[in-house]
Short mmCIF file of C-alpha atoms in Angstrom, two decimals:
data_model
loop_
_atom_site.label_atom_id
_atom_site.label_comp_id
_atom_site.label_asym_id
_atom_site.label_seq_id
_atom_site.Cartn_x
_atom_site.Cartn_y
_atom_site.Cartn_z
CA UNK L 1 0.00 0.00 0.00
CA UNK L 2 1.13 3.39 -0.57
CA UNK L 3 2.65 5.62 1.90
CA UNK L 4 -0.39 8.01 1.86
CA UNK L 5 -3.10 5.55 1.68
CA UNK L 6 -1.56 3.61 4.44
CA UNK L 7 -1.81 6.92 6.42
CA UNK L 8 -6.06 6.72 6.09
CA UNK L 9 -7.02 6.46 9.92
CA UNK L 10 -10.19 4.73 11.70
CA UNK L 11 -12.50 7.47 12.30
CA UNK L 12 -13.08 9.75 15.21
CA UNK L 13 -16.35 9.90 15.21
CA UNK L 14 -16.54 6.27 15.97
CA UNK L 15 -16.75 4.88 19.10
CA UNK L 16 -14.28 1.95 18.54
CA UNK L 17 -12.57 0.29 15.58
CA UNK L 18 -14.79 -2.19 16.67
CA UNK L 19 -17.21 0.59 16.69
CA UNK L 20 -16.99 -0.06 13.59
CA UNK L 21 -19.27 -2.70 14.28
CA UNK L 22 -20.99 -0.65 17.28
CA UNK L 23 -25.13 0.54 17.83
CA UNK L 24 -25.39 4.05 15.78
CA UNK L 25 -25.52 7.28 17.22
CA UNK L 26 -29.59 8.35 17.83
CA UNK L 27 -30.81 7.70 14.58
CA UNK L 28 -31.73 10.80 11.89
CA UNK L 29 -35.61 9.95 9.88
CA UNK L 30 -34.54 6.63 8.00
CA UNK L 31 -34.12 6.93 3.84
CA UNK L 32 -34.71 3.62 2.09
CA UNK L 33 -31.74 2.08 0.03
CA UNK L 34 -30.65 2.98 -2.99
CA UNK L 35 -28.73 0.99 -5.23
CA UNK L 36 -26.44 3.67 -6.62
CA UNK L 37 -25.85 7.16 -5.54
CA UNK L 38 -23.50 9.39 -7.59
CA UNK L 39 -20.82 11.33 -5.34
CA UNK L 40 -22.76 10.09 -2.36
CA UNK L 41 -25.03 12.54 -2.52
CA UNK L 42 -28.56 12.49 -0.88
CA UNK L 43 -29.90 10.87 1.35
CA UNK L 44 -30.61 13.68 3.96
CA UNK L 45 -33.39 16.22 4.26
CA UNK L 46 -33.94 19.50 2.22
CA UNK L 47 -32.18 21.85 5.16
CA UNK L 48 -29.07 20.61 3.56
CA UNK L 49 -29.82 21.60 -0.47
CA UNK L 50 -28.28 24.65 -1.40
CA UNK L 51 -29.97 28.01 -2.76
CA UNK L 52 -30.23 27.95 -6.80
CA UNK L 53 -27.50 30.50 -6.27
CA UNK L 54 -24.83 30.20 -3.70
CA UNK L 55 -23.94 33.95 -2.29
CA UNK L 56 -20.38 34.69 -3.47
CA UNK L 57 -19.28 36.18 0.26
CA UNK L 58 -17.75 33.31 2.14
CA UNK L 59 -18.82 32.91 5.75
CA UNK L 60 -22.21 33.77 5.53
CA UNK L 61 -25.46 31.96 7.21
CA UNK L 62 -27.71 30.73 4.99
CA UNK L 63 -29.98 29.47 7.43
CA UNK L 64 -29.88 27.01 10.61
CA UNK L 65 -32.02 25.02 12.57
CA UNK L 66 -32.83 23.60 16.08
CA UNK L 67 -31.15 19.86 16.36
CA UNK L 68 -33.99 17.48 17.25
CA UNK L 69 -34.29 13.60 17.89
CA UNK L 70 -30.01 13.45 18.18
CA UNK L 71 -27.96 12.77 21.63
CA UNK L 72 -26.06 15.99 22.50
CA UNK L 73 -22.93 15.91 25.11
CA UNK L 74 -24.39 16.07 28.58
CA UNK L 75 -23.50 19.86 29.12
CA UNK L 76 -25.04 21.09 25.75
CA UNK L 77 -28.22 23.36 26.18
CA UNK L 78 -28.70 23.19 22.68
CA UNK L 79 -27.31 22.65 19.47
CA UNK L 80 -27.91 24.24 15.86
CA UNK L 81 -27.86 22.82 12.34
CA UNK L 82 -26.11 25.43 9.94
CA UNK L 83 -25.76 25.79 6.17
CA UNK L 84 -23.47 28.37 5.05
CA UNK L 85 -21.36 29.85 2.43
CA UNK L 86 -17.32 28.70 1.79
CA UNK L 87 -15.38 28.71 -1.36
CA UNK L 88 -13.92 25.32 -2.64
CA UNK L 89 -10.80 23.85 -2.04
CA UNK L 90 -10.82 22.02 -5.33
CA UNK L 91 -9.64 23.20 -8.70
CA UNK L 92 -11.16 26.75 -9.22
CA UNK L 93 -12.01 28.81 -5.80
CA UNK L 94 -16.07 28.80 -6.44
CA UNK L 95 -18.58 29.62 -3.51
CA UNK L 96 -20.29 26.37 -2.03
CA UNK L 97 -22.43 25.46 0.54
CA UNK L 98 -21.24 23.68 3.81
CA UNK L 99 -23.23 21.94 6.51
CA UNK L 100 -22.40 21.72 10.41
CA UNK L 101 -23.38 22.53 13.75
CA UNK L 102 -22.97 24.72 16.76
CA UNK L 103 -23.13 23.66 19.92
CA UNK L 104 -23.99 25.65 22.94
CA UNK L 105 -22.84 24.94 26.50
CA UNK L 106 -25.31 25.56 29.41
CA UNK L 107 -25.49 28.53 31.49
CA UNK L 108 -25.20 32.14 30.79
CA UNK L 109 -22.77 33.29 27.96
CA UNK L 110 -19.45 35.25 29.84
CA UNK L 111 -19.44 39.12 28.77
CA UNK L 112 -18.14 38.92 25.18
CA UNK L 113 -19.89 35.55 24.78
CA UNK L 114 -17.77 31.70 24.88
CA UNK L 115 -14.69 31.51 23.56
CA UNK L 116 -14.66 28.68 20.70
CA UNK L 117 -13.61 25.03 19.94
CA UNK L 118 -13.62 24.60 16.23
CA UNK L 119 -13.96 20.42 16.39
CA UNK L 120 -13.23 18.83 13.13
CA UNK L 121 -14.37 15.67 13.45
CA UNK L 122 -12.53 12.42 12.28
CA UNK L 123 -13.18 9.98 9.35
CA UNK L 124 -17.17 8.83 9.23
CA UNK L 125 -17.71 8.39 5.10
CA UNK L 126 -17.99 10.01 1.81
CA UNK L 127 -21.98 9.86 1.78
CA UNK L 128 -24.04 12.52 2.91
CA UNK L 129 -25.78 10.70 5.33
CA UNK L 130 -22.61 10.39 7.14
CA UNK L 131 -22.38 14.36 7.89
CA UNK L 132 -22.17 14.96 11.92
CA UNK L 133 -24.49 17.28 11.72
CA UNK L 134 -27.24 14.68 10.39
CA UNK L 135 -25.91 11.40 11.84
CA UNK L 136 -24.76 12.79 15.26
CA UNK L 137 -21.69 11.41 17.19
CA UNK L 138 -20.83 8.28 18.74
CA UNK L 139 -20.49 8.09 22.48
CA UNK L 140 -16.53 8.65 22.41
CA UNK L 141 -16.70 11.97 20.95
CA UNK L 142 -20.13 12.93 23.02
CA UNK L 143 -17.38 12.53 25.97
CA UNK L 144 -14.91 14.46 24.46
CA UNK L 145 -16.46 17.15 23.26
CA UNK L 146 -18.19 17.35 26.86
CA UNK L 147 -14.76 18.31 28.68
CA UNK L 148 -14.44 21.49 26.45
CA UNK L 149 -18.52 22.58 27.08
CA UNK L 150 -18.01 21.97 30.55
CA UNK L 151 -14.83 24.40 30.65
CA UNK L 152 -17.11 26.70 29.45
CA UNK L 153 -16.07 26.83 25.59
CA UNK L 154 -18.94 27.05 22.50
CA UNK L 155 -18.45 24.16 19.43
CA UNK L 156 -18.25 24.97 15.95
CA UNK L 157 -17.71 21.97 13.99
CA UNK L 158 -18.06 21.60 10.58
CA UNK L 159 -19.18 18.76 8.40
CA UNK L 160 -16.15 19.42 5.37
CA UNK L 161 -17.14 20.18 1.84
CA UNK L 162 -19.40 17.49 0.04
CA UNK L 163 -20.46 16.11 4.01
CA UNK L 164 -24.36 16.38 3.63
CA UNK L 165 -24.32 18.98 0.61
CA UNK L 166 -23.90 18.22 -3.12
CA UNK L 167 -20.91 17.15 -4.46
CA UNK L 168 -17.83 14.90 -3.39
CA UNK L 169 -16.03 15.19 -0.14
CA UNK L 170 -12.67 16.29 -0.77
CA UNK L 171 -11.58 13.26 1.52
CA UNK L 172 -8.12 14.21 3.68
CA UNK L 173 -7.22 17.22 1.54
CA UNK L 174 -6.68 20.29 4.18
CA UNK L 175 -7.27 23.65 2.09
CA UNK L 176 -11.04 22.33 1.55
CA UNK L 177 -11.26 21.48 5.08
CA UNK L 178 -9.53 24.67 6.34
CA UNK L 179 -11.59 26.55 4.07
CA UNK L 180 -15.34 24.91 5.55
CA UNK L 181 -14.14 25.22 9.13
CA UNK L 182 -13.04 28.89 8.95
CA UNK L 183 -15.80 29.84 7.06
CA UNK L 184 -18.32 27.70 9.79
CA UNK L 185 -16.45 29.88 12.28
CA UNK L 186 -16.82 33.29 10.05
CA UNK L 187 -20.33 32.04 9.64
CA UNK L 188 -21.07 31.55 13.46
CA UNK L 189 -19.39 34.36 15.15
CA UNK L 190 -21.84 36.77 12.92
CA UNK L 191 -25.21 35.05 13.40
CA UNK L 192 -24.36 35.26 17.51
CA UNK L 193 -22.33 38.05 18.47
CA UNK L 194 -23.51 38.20 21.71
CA UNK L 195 -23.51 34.39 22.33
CA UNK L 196 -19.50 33.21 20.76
CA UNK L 197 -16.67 35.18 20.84
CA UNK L 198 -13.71 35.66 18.39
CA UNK L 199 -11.11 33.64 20.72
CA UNK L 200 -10.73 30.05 18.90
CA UNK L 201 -9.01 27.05 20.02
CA UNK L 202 -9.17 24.50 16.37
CA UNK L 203 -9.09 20.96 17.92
CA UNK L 204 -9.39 17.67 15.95
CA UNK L 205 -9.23 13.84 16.16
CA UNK L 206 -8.13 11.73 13.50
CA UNK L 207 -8.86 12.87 10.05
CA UNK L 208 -9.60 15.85 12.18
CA UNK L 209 -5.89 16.34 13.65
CA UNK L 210 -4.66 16.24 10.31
CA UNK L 211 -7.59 18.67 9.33
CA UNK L 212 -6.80 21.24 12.58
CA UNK L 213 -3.11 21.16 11.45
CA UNK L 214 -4.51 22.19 8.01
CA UNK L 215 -6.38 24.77 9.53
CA UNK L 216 -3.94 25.80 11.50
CA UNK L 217 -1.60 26.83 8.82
CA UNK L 218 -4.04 28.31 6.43
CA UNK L 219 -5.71 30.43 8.98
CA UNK L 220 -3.32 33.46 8.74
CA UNK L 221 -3.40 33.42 4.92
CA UNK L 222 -7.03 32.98 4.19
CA UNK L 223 -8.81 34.30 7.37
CA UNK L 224 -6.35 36.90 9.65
CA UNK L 225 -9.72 38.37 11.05
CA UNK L 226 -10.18 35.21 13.02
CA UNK L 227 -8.44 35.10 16.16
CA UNK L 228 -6.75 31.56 16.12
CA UNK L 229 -5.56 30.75 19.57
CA UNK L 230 -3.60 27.46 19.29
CA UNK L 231 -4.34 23.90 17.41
CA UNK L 232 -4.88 20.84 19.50
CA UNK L 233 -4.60 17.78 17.12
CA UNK L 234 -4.87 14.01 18.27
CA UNK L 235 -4.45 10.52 16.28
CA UNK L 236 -2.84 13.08 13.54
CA UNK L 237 -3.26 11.98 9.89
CA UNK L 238 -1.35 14.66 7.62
CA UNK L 239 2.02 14.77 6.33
CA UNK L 240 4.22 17.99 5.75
CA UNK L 241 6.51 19.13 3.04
CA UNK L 242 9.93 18.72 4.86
CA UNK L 243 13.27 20.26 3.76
CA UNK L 244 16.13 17.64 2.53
CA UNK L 245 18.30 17.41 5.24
CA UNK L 246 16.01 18.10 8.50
CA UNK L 247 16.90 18.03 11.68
CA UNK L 248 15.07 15.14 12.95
CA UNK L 249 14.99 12.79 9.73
CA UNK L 250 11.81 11.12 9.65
CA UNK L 251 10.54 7.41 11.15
CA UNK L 252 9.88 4.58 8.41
CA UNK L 253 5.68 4.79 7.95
CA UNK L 254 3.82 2.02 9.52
CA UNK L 255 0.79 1.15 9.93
CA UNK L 256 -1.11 -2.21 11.59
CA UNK L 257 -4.76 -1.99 10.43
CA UNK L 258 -5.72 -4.74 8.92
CA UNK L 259 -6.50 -5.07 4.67
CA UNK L 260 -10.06 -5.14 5.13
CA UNK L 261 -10.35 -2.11 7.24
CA UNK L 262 -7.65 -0.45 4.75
CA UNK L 263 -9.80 -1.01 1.81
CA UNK L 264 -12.41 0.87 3.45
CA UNK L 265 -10.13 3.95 3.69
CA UNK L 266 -8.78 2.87 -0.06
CA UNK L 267 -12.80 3.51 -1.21
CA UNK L 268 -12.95 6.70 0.82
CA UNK L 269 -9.56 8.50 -1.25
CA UNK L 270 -10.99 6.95 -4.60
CA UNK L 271 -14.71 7.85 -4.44
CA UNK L 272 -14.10 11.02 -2.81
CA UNK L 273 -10.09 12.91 -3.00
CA UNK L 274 -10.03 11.55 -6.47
CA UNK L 275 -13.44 11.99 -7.68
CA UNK L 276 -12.71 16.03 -6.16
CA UNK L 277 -9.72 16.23 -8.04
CA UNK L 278 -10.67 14.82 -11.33
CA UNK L 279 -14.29 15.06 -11.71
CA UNK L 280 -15.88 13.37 -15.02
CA UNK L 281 -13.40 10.26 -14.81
CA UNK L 282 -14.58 6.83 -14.19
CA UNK L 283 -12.58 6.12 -10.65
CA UNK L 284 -13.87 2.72 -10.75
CA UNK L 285 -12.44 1.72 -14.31
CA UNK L 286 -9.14 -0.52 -13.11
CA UNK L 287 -11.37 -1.62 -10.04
CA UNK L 288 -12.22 -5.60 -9.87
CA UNK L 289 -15.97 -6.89 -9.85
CA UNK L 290 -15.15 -6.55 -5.79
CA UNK L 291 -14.08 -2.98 -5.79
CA UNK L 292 -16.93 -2.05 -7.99
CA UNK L 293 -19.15 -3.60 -5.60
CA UNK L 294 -17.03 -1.14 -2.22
CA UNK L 295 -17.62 1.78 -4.66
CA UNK L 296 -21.26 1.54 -4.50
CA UNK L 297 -21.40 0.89 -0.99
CA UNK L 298 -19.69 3.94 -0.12
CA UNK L 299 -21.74 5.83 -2.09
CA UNK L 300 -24.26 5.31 0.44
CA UNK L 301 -22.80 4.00 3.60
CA UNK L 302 -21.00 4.80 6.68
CA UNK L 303 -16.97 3.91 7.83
CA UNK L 304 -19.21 0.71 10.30
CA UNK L 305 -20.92 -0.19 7.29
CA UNK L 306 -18.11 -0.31 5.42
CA UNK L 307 -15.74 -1.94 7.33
CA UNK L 308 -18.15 -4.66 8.21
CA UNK L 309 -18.70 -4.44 4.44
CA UNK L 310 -15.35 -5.32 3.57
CA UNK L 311 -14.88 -8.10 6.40
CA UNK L 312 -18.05 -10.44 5.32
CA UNK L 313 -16.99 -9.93 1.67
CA UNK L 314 -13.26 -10.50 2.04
CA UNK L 315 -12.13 -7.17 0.15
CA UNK L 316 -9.04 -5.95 0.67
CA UNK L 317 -6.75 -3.56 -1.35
CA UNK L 318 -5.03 -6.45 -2.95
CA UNK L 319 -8.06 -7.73 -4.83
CA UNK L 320 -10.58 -4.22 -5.72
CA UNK L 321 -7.99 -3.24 -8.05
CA UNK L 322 -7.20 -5.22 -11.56
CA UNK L 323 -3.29 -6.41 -11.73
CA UNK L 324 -0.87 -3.88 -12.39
CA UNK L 325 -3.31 -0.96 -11.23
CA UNK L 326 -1.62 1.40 -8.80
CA UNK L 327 -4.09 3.38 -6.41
CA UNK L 328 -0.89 6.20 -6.02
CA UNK L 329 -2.23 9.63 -7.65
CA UNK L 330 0.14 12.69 -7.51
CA UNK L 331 -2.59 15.34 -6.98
CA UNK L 332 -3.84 13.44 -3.63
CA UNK L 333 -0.67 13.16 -2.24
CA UNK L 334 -0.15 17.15 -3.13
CA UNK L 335 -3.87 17.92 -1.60
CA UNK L 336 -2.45 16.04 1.37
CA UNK L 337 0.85 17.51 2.18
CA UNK L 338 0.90 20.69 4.19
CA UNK L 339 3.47 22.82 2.13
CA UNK L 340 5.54 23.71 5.80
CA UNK L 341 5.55 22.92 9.05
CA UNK L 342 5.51 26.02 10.73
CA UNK L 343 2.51 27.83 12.52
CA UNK L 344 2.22 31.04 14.02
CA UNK L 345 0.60 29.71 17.57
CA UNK L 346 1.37 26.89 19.75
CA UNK L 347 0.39 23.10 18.93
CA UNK L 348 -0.39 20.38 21.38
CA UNK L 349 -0.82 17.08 19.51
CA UNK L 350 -1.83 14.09 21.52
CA UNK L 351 -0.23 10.69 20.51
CA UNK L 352 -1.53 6.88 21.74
CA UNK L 353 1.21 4.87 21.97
CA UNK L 354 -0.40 1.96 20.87
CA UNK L 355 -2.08 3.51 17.79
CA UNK L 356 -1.92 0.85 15.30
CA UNK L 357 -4.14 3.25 12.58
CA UNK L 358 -2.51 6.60 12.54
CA UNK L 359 0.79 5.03 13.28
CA UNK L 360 2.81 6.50 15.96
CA UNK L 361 5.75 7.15 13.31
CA UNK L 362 3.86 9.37 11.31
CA UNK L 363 2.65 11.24 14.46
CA UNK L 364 6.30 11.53 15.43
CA UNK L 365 7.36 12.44 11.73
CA UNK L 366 4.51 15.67 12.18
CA UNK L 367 5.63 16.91 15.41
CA UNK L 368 9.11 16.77 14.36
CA UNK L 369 8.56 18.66 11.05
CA UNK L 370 7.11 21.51 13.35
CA UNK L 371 9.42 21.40 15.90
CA UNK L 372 12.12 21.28 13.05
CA UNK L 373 10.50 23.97 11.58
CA UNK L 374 10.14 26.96 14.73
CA UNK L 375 6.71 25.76 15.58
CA UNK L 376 6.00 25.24 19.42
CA UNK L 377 4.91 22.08 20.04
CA UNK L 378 3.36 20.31 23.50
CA UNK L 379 3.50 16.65 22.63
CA UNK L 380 2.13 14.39 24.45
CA UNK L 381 2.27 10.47 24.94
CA UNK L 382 -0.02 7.45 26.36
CA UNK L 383 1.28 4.64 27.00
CA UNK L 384 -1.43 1.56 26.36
CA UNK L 385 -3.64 3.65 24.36
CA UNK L 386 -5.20 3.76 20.96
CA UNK L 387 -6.07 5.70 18.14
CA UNK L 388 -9.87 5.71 20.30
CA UNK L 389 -8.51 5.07 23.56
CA UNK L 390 -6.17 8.57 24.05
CA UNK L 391 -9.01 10.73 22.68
CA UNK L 392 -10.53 11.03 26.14
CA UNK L 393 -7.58 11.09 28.67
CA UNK L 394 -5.64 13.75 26.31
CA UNK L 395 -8.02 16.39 27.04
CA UNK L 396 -6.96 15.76 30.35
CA UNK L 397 -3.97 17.81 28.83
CA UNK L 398 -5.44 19.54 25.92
CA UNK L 399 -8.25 21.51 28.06
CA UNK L 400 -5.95 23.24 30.14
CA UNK L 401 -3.66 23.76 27.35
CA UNK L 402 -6.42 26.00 25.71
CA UNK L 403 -7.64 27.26 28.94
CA UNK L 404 -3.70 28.47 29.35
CA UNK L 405 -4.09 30.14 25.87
CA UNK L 406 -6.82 32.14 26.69
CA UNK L 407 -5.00 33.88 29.87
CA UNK L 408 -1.89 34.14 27.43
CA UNK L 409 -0.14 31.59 29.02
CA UNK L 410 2.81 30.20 27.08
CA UNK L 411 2.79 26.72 27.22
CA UNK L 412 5.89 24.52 27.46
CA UNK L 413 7.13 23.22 24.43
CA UNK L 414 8.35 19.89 24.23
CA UNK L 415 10.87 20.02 21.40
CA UNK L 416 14.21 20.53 23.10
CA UNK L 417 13.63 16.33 23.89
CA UNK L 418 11.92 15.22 20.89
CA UNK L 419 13.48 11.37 20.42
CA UNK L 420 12.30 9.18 18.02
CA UNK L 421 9.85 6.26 19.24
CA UNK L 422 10.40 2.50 19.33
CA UNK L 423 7.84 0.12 18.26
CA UNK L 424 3.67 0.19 19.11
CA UNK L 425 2.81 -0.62 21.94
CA UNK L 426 0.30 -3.29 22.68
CA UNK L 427 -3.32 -1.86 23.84
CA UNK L 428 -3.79 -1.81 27.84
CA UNK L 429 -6.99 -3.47 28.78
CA UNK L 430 -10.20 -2.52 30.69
CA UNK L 431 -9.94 1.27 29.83
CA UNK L 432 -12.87 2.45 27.71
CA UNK L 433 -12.62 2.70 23.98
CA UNK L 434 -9.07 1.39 23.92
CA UNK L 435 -9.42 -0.89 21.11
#
């Protein structure tokens, strides 16, 4: 498997890799089957179908709704659906429509209103029906996402291009995910100025970490009137343009998930990166009968569905493509890679030691490309825990580290002792998610 494709994690919005085979979130109004549906579109109700003419100002509301019938993190008072106006990260910069959600915490807003968490969520599909905002969370990121309500911070969270609106989802590619969350956040901060205030904290899990790092960077190029207080990224899937001879040369790539569940990520890249990057080509023409048959199903199903997909039908990434097919495309590995490694605020990135999806070499390759490159970085380690099992206990770390930002607090940077890891660790048992 190819370096990037190898880097595809398990997804942050599940509970479990296991999860993967766990009870759904509360459930949205059920749509029957289908037995194709192009880009993965549909599937979800007419809140999320753009106006006939998308307004060309980026980071404006287009409307929103009250969030009924889904299960909300225990210190939520209320959440809204939003649909508002980005450009695309794709090809030529035209205005789109994005879906998401804000989430408020209870209790009276602080003068100036909360400060913000911007969550970008991890890896849940290319369909539609698989936006956040539609499908709600599972019960890992409920708890999460509890911690920061609780310390009194508002959540933003977008769904990322093509999640629940028209079109493909530019799968793992961070200038269309930068561009959706900063425009959620442009979005949000207008349509309740008394209720969210311009202080941000951008925090992600997951394709989420990688998506926060993204954000990160593009934040003072695209959107300087945002006031960007720090990144905290966990389970990070993203790699960075790196200079020849760095400081810290980087760790081999490894990863331990096994071929069925990487198959499922394959799908995701094909069906949604590539389909965003080249639209009009058949991505399914040097697929086998059994990758044909994984391209449909993601079309319309969720990362579960899909990996249970993949495990009763014995697909892997050796047999959905025809011999002497490479999945390797040049303009997803470019849409991937984050052009530097250097950010303007501090990063805290949160690593599981035993994180057999995101791989804790390619973790350690990203914080060393930013520490290599000026950027201070707070890295911290857990022993015993997974890509699903650290989500929870780093906030632990993560919460204060934001709560440190907004007093002005300089946080310590762990750089000056950045040493390469040794080998995964094996998962500790009887702590909650940690498989």
């Amino acid at each position: 498997m190819t370096r990037s494709f190898r880097a595809l994690l398990c997804a942050s919005t599940l509970a479990s890799l296991t999860a993967c085979a766990a009870p759904h979130p509360a459930t949205p109004p059920a749509t029957p089957p289908v037995p194709d549906r192009p880009l993965g579109d549909g599937g979800v109700s007419p809140f999320y179908q753009p106006p006939a003419t998308v307004p060309a100002e980026a980071g404006r509301m287009i409307r929103t709704e009250t969030i009924q019938g889904l299960k909300l993190p225990d210190n939520a008072d209320h959440a809204e659906r939003i649909l508002y106006t980005s450009i695309s990260g794709v090809g030529k910069e035209e205005p789109v429509s994005v879906s998401g959600q804000i989430i408020f915490p209870k209790g009276t807003p602080p003068k100036g209103g909360w400060p913000v968490i911007a969550w970008e969520h991890g890896t849940t599909g290319i369909a539609d029906v698989c936006a956040p905002s539609w499908r709600g969370y599972f019960s890992r990121d409920r708890a999460f996402l509890d911690h920061w309500l609780s310390a009194g911070f508002a959540i933003v969270a977008s769904d990322y291009q093509g999640l629940g609106t028209p079109g493909p989802h530019p799968y793992l590619m961070y200038k269309p995910e930068a561009y959706s969350v900063l425009n959620a956040l442009r979005a949000a901060l207008k349509q309740y100025p008394d209720k969210l205030r311009n202080r941000i904290v951008l925090v992600g899990q997951s394709q989420g970490g990688g998506a926060a790092l993204g954000t990160g960077w593009m934040a003072p190029r695209y959107a300087p009137d945002l006031h960007i207080l720090g990144v905290v990224a966990t389970g990070v899937v993203t790699d960075f343009a790196v200079s020849a001879h760095p400081k810290h040369p980087p760790m081999p790539r490894s990863n331990t998930e096994s071929p069925h569940m990487a198959a499922g990520f394959e799908i995701l890249t094909d069906e949604g990166s590539k389909q965003s990057l080249h639209p009009g080509q058949d991505m399914d023409a040097g697929m086998t009968e059994k990758g044909h048959d994984l391209s449909r199903q993601a079309r319309q199903s969720c990362l579960g569905d899909l990996f249970r997909y993949t495990d009763s039908h014995d697909i892997t990434t050796a047999n959905m493509f025809t011999a002497g097919v490479s999945p390797e495309d040049p303009a997803y590995i470019q849409a991937f890679t984050i052009p530097n490694a250097h950010f303007s605020v501090p990063v805290f990135v949160g690593t599981g030691l035993a994180d057999g999806e995101a791989g804790i070499s390619q973790q350690y390759n990203a914080v060393a490309a930013m520490c290599d490159a000026g950027t201070h970085v707070t890295w911290a380690q857990y022993h015993g825990l997974t890509h699903n099992g650290a989500v929870n206990p780093s906030a632990n770390d993560s919460v204060p580290f934001a709560l440190g930002l907004l007093k002005g607090k300089a946080p310590k940077s762990t750089c000056s002792t950045l040493k390469p890891l040794g080998h995964e660790e094996e998962p500790t048992p009887g702590i909650k998610w940690n498989n």
